[in-house]
mmCIF file of N, CA and C in Angstrom:
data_model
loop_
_atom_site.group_PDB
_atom_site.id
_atom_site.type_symbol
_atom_site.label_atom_id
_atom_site.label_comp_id
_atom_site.label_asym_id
_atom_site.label_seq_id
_atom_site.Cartn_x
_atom_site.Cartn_y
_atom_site.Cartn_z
ATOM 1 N N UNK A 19 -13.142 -35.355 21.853
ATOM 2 C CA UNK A 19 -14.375 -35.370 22.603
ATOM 3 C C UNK A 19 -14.057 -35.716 24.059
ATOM 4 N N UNK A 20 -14.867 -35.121 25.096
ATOM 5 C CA UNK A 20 -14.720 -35.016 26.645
ATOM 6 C C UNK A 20 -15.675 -35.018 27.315
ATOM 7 N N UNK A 21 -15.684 -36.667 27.999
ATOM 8 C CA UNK A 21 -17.387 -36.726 28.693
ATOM 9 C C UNK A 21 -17.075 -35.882 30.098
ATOM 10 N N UNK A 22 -18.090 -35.637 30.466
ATOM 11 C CA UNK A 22 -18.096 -35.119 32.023
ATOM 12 C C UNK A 22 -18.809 -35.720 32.432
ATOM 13 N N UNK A 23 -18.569 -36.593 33.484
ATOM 14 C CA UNK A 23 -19.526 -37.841 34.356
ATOM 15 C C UNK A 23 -19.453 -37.208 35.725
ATOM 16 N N UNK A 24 -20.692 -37.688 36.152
ATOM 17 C CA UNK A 24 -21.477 -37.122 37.484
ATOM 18 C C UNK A 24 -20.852 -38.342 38.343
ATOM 19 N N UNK A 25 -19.627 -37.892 39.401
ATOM 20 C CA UNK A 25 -18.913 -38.836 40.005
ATOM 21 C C UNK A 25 -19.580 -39.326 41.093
ATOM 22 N N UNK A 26 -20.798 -39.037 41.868
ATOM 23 C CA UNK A 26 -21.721 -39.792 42.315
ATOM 24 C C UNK A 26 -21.886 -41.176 42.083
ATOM 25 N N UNK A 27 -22.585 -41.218 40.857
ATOM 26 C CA UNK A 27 -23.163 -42.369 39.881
ATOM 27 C C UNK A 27 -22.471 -42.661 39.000
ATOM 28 N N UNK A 28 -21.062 -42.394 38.807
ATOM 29 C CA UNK A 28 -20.562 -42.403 37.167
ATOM 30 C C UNK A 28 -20.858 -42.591 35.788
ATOM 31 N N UNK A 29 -22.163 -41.919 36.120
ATOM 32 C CA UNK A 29 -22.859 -41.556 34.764
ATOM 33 C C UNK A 29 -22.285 -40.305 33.810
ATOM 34 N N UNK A 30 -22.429 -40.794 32.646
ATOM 35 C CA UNK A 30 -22.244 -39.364 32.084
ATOM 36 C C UNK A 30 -23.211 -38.187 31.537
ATOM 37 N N UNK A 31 -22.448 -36.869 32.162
ATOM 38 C CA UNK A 31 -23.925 -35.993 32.311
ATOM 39 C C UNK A 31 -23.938 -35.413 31.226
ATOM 40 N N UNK A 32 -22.826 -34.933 30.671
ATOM 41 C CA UNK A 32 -22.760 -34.377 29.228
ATOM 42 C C UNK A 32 -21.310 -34.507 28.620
ATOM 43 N N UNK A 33 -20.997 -33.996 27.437
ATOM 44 C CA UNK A 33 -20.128 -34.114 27.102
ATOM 45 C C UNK A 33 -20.152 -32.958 25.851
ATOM 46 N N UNK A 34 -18.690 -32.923 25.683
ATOM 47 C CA UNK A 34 -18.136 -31.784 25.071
ATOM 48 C C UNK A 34 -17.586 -32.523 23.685
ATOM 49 N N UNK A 35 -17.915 -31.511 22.643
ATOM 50 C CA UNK A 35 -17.624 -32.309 21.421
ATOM 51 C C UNK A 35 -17.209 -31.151 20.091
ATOM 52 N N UNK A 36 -16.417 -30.511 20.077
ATOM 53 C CA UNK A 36 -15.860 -29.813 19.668
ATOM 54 C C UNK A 36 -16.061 -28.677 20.158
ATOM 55 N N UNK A 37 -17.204 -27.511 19.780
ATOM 56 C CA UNK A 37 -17.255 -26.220 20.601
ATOM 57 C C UNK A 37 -18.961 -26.629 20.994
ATOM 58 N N UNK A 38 -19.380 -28.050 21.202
ATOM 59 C CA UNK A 38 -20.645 -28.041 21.668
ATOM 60 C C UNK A 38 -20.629 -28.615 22.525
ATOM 61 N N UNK A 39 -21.538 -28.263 23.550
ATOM 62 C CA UNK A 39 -21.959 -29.059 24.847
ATOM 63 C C UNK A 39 -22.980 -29.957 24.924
ATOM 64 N N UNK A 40 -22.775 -31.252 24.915
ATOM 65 C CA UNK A 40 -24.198 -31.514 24.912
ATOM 66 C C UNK A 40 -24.399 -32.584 25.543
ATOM 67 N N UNK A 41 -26.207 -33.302 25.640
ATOM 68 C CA UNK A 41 -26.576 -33.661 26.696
ATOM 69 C C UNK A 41 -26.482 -35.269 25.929
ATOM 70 N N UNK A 42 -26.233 -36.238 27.156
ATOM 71 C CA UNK A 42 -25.162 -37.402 26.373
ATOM 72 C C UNK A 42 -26.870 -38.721 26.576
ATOM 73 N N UNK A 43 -27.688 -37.988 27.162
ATOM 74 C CA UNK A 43 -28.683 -38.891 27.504
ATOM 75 C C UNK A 43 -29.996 -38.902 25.757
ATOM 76 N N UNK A 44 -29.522 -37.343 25.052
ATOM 77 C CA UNK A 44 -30.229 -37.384 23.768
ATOM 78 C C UNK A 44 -29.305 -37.406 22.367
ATOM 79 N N UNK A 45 -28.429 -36.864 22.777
ATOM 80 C CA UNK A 45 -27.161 -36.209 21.868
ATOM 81 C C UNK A 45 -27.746 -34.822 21.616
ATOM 82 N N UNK A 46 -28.385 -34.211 22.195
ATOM 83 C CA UNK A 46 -28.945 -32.799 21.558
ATOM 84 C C UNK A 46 -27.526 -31.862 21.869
ATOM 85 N N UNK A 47 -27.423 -30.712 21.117
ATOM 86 C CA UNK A 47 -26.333 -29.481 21.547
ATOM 87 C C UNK A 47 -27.532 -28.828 22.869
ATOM 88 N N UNK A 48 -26.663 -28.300 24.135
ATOM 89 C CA UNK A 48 -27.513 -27.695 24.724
ATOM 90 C C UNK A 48 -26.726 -26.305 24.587
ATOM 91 N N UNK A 49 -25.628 -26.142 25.055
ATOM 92 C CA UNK A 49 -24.792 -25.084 24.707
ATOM 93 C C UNK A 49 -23.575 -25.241 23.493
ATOM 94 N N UNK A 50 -23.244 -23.737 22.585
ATOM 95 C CA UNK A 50 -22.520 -23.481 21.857
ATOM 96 C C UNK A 50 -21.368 -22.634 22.539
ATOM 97 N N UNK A 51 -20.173 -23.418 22.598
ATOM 98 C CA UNK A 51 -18.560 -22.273 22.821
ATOM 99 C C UNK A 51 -18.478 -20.906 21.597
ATOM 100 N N UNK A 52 -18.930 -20.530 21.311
ATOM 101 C CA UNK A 52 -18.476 -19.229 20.504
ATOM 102 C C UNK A 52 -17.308 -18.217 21.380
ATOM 103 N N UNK A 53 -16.221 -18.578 20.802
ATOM 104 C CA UNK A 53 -15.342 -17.540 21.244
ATOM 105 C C UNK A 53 -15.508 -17.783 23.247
ATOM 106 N N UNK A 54 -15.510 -16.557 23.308
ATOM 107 C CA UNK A 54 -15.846 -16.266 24.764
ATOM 108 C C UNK A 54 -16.858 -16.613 25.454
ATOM 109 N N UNK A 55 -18.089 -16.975 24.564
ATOM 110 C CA UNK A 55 -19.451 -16.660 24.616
ATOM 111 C C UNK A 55 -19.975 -18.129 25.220
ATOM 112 N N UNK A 56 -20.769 -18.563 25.809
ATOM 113 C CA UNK A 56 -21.365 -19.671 25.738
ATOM 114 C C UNK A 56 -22.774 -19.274 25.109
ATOM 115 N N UNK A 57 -23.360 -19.770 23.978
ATOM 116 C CA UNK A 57 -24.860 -19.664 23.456
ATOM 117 C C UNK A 57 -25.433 -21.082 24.041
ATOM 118 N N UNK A 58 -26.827 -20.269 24.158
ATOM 119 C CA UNK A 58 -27.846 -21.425 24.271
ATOM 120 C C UNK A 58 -27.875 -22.222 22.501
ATOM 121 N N UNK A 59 -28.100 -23.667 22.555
ATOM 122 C CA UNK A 59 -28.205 -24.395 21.372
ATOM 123 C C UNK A 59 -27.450 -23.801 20.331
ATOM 124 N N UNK A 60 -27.084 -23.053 19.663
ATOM 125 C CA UNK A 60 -26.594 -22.962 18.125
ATOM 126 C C UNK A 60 -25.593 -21.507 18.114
ATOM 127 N N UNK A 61 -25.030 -21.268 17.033
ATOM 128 C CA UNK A 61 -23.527 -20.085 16.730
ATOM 129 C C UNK A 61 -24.733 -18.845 17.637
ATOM 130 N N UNK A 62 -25.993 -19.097 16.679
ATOM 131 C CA UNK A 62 -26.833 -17.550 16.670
ATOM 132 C C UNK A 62 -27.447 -17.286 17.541
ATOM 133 N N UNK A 63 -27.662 -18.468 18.673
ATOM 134 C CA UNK A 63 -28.949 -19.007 20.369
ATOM 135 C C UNK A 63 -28.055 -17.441 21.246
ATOM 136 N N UNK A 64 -28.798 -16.944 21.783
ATOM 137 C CA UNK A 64 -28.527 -16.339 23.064
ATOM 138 C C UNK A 64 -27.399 -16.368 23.923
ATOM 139 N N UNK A 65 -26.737 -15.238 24.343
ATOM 140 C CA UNK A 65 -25.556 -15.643 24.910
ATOM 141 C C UNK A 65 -25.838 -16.000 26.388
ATOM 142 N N UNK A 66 -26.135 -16.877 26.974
ATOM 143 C CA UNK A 66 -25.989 -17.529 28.367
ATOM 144 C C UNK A 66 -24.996 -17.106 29.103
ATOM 145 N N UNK A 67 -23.621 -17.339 28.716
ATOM 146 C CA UNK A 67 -22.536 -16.584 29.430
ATOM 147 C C UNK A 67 -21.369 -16.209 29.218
ATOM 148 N N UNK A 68 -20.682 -15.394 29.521
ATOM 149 C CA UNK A 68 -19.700 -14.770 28.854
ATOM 150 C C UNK A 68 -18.000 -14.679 29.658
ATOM 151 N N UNK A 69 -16.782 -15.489 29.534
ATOM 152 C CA UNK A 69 -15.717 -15.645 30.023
ATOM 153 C C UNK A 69 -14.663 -14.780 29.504
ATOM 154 N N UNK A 70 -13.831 -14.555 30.031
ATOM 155 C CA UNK A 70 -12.754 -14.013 29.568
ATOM 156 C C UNK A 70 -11.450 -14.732 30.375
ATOM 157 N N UNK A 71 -10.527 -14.285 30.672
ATOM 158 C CA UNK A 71 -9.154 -15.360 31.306
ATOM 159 C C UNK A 71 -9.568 -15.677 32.647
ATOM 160 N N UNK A 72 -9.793 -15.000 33.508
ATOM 161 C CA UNK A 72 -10.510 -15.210 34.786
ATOM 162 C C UNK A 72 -12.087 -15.308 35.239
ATOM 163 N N UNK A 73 -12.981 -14.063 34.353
ATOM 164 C CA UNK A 73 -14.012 -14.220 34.769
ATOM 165 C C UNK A 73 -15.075 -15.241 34.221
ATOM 166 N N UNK A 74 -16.138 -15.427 34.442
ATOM 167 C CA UNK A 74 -17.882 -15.758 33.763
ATOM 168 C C UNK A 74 -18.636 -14.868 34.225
ATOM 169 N N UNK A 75 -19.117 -13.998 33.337
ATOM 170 C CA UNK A 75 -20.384 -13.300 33.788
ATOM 171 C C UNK A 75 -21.725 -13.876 32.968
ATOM 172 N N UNK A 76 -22.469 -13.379 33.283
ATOM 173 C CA UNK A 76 -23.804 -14.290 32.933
ATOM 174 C C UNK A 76 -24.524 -12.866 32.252
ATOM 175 N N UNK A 77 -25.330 -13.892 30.690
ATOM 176 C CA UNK A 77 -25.535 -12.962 29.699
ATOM 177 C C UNK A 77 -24.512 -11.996 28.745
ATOM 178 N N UNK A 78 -23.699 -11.450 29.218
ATOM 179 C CA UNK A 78 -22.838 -10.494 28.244
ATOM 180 C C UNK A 78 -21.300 -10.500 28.987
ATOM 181 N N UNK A 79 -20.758 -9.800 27.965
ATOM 182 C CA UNK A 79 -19.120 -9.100 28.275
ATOM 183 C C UNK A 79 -19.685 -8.104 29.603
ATOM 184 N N UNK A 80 -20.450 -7.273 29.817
ATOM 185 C CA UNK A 80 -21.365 -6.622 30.092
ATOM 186 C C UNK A 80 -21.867 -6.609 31.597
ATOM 187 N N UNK A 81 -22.184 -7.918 31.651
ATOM 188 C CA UNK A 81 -23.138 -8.694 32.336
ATOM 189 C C UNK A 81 -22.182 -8.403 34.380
ATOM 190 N N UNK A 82 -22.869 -9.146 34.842
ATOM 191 C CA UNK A 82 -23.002 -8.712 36.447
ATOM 192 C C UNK A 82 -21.206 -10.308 36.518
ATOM 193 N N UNK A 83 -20.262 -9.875 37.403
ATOM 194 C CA UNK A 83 -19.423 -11.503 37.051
ATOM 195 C C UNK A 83 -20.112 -12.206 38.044
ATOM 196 N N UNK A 84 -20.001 -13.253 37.758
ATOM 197 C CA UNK A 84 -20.956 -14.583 38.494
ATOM 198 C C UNK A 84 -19.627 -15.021 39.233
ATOM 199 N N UNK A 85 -18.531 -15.941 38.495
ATOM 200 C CA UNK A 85 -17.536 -16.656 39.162
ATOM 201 C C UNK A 85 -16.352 -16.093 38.589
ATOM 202 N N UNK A 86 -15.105 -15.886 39.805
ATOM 203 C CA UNK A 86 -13.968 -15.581 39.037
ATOM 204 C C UNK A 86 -12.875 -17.205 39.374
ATOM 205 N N UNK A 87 -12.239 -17.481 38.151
ATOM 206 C CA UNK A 87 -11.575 -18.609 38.292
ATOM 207 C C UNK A 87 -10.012 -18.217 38.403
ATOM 208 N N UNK A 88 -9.372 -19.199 39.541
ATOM 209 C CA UNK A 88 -7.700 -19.059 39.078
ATOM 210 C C UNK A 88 -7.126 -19.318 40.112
ATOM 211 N N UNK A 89 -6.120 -20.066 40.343
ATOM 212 C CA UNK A 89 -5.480 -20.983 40.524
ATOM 213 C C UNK A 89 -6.393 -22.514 41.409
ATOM 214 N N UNK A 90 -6.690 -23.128 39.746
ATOM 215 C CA UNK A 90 -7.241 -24.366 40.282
ATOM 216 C C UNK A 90 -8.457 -23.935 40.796
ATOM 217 N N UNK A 91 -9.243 -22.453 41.314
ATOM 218 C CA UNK A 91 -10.153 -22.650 41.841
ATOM 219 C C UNK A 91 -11.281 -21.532 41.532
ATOM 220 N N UNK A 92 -12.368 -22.340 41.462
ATOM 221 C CA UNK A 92 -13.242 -21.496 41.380
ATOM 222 C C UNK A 92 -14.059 -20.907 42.349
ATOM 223 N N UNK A 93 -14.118 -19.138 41.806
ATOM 224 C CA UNK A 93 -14.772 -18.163 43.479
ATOM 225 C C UNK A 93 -16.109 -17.610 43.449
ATOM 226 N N UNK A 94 -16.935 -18.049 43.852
ATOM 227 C CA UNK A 94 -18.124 -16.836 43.424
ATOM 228 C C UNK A 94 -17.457 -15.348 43.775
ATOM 229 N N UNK A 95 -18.254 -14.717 43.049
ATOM 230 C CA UNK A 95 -17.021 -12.943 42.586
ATOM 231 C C UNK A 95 -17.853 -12.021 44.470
ATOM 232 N N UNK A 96 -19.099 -12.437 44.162
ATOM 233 C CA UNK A 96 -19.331 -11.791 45.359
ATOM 234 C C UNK A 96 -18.898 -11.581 46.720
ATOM 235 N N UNK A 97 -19.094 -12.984 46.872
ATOM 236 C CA UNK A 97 -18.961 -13.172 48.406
ATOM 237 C C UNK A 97 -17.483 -13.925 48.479
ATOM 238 N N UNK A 98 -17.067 -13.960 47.234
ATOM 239 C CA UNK A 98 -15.343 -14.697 47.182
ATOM 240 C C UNK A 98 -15.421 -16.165 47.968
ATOM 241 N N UNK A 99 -16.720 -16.768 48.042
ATOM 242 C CA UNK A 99 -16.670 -18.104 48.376
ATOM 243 C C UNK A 99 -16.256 -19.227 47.895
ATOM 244 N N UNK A 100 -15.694 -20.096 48.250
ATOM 245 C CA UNK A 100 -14.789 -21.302 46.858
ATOM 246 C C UNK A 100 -16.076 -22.191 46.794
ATOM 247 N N UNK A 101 -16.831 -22.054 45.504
ATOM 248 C CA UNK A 101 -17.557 -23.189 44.651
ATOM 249 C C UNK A 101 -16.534 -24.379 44.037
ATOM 250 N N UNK A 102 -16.026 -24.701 43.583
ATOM 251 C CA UNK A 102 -15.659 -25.669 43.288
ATOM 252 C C UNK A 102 -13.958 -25.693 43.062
ATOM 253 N N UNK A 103 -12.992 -26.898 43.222
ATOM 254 C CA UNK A 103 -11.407 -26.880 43.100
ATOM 255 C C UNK A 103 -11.380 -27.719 42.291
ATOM 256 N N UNK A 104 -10.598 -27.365 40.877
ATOM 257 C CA UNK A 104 -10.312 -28.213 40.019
ATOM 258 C C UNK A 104 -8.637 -28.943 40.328
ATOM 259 N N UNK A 105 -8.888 -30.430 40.477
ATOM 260 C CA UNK A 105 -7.781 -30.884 40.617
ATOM 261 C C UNK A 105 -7.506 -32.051 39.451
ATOM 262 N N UNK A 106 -6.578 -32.193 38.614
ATOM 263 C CA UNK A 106 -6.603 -32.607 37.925
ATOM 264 C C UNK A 106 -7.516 -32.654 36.834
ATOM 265 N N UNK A 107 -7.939 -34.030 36.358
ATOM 266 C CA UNK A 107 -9.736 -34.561 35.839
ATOM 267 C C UNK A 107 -10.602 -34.378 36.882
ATOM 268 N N UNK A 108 -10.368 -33.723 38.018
ATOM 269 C CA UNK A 108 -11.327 -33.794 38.842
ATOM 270 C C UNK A 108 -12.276 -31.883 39.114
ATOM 271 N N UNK A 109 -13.420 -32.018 39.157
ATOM 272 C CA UNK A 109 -14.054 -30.456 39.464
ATOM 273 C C UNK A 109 -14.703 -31.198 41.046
ATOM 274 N N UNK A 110 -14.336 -30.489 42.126
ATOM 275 C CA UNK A 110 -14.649 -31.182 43.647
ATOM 276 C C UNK A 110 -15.700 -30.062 44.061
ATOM 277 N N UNK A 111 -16.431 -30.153 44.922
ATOM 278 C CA UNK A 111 -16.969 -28.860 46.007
ATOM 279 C C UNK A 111 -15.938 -28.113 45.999
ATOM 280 N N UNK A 112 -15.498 -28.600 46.937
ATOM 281 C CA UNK A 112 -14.420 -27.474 47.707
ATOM 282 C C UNK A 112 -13.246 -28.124 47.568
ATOM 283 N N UNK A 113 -11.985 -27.572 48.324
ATOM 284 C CA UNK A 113 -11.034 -27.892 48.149
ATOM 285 C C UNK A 113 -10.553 -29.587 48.543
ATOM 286 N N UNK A 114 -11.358 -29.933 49.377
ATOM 287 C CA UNK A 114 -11.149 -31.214 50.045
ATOM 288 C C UNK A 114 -12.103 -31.484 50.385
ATOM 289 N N UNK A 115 -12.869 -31.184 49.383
ATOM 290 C CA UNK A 115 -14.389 -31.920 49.554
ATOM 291 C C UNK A 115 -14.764 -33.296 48.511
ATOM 292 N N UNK A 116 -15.750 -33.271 48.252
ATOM 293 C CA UNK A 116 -16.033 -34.628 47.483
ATOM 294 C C UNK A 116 -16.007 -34.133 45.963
ATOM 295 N N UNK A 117 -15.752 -35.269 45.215
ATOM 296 C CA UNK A 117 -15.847 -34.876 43.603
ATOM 297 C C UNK A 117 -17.136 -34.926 43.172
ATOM 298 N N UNK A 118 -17.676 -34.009 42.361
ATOM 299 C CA UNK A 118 -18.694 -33.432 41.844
ATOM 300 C C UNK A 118 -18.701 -34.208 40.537
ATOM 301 N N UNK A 119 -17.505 -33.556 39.833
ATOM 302 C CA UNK A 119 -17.575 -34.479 38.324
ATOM 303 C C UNK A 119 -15.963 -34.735 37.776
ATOM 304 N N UNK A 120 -16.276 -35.550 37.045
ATOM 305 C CA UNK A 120 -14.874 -36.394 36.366
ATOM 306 C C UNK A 120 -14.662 -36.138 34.980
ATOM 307 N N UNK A 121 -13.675 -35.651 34.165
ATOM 308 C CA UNK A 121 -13.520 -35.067 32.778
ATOM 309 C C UNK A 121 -12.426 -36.409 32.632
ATOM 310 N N UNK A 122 -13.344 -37.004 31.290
ATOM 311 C CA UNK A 122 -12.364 -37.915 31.150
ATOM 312 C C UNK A 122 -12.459 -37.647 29.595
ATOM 313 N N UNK A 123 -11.085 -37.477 29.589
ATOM 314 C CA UNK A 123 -10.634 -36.754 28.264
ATOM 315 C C UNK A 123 -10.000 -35.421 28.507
ATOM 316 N N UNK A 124 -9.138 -34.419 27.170
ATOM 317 C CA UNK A 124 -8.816 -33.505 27.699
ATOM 318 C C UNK A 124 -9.530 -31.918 27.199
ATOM 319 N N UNK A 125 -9.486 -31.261 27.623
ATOM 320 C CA UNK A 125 -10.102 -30.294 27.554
ATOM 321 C C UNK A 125 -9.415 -28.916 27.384
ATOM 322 N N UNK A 126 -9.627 -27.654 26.113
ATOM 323 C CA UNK A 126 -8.763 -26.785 26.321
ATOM 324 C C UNK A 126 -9.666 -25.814 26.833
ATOM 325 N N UNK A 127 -8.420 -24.729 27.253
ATOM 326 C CA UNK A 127 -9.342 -23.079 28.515
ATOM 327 C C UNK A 127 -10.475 -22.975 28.248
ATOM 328 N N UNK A 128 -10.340 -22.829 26.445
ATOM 329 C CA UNK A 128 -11.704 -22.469 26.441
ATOM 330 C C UNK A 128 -13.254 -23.200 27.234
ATOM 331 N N UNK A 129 -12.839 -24.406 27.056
ATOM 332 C CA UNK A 129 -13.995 -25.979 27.006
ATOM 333 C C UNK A 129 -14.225 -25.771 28.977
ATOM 334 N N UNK A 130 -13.403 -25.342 28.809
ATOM 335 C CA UNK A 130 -12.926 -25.664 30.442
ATOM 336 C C UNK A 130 -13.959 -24.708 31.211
ATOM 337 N N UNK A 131 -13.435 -23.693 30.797
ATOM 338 C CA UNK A 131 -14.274 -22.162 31.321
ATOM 339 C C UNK A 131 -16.004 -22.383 30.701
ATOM 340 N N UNK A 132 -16.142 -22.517 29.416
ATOM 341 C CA UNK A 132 -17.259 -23.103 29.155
ATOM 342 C C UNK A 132 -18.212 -24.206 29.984
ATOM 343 N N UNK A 133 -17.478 -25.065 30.226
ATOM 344 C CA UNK A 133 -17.946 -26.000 31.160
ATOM 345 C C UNK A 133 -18.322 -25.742 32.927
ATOM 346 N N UNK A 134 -17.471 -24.574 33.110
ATOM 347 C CA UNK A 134 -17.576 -24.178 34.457
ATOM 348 C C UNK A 134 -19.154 -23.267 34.661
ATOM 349 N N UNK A 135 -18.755 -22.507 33.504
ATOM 350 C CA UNK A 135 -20.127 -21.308 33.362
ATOM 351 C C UNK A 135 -21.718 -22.418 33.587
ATOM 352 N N UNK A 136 -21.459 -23.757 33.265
ATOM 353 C CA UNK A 136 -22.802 -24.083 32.967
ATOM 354 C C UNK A 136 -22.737 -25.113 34.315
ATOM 355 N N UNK A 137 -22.271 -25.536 34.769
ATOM 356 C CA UNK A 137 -22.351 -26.093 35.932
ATOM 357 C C UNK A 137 -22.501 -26.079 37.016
#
């Protein structure tokens, strides 16, 4: 299990708990990891968003790409702007900007990319 705390406040905003995401203030699942897939709530909920090694597109395999990730950083696909630099346990703004959130615990590609799509 892998909280993700809002490094602001060092609260924790959610956390990851096998292939579920969820919200640490109810324990509810908000998102499901299926494969590639992120679902809303459960295996069968709606696909919210969809990763593969680099991309997230939103809604499907299909779908329009939202962010492409890789090396350490994440790009919006459009405008190739850097949303966020993963350094270490750390997901920042930008590259040398402030930390956004703190993964304490470890996390595999999948959880990882999952976690990016919803944030």
């Amino acid at each position: 299990m892998a909280e993700i705390k809002d490094k602001k406040h060092g609260k924790v905003a959610f956390y990851l708990d096998g292939n579920e995401i969820k919200d640490k203030k109810h324990g509810t699942t908000l998102f499901y990891i299926d494969g590639n897939e992120v679902r809303e709530k459960s295996r069968n909920g709606h696909v919210k968003f969809y990763f593969n090694n680099s991309d997230i597109t939103r809604d499907s395999k299909h779908g329009k790409i939202h962010y492409h990730v890789e090396n350490n950083e994440v790009r919006d696909k459009k405008h190739g702007t850097l949303i966020y630099y993963i350094d270490g346990s750390e997901i920042k703004d930008k590259k040398y900007g402030s930390v956004k959130y703190y993964i304490d615990g470890n996390l595999t590609k999948d959880q990882l990319m999952g976690l990016l799509s919803i944030i």
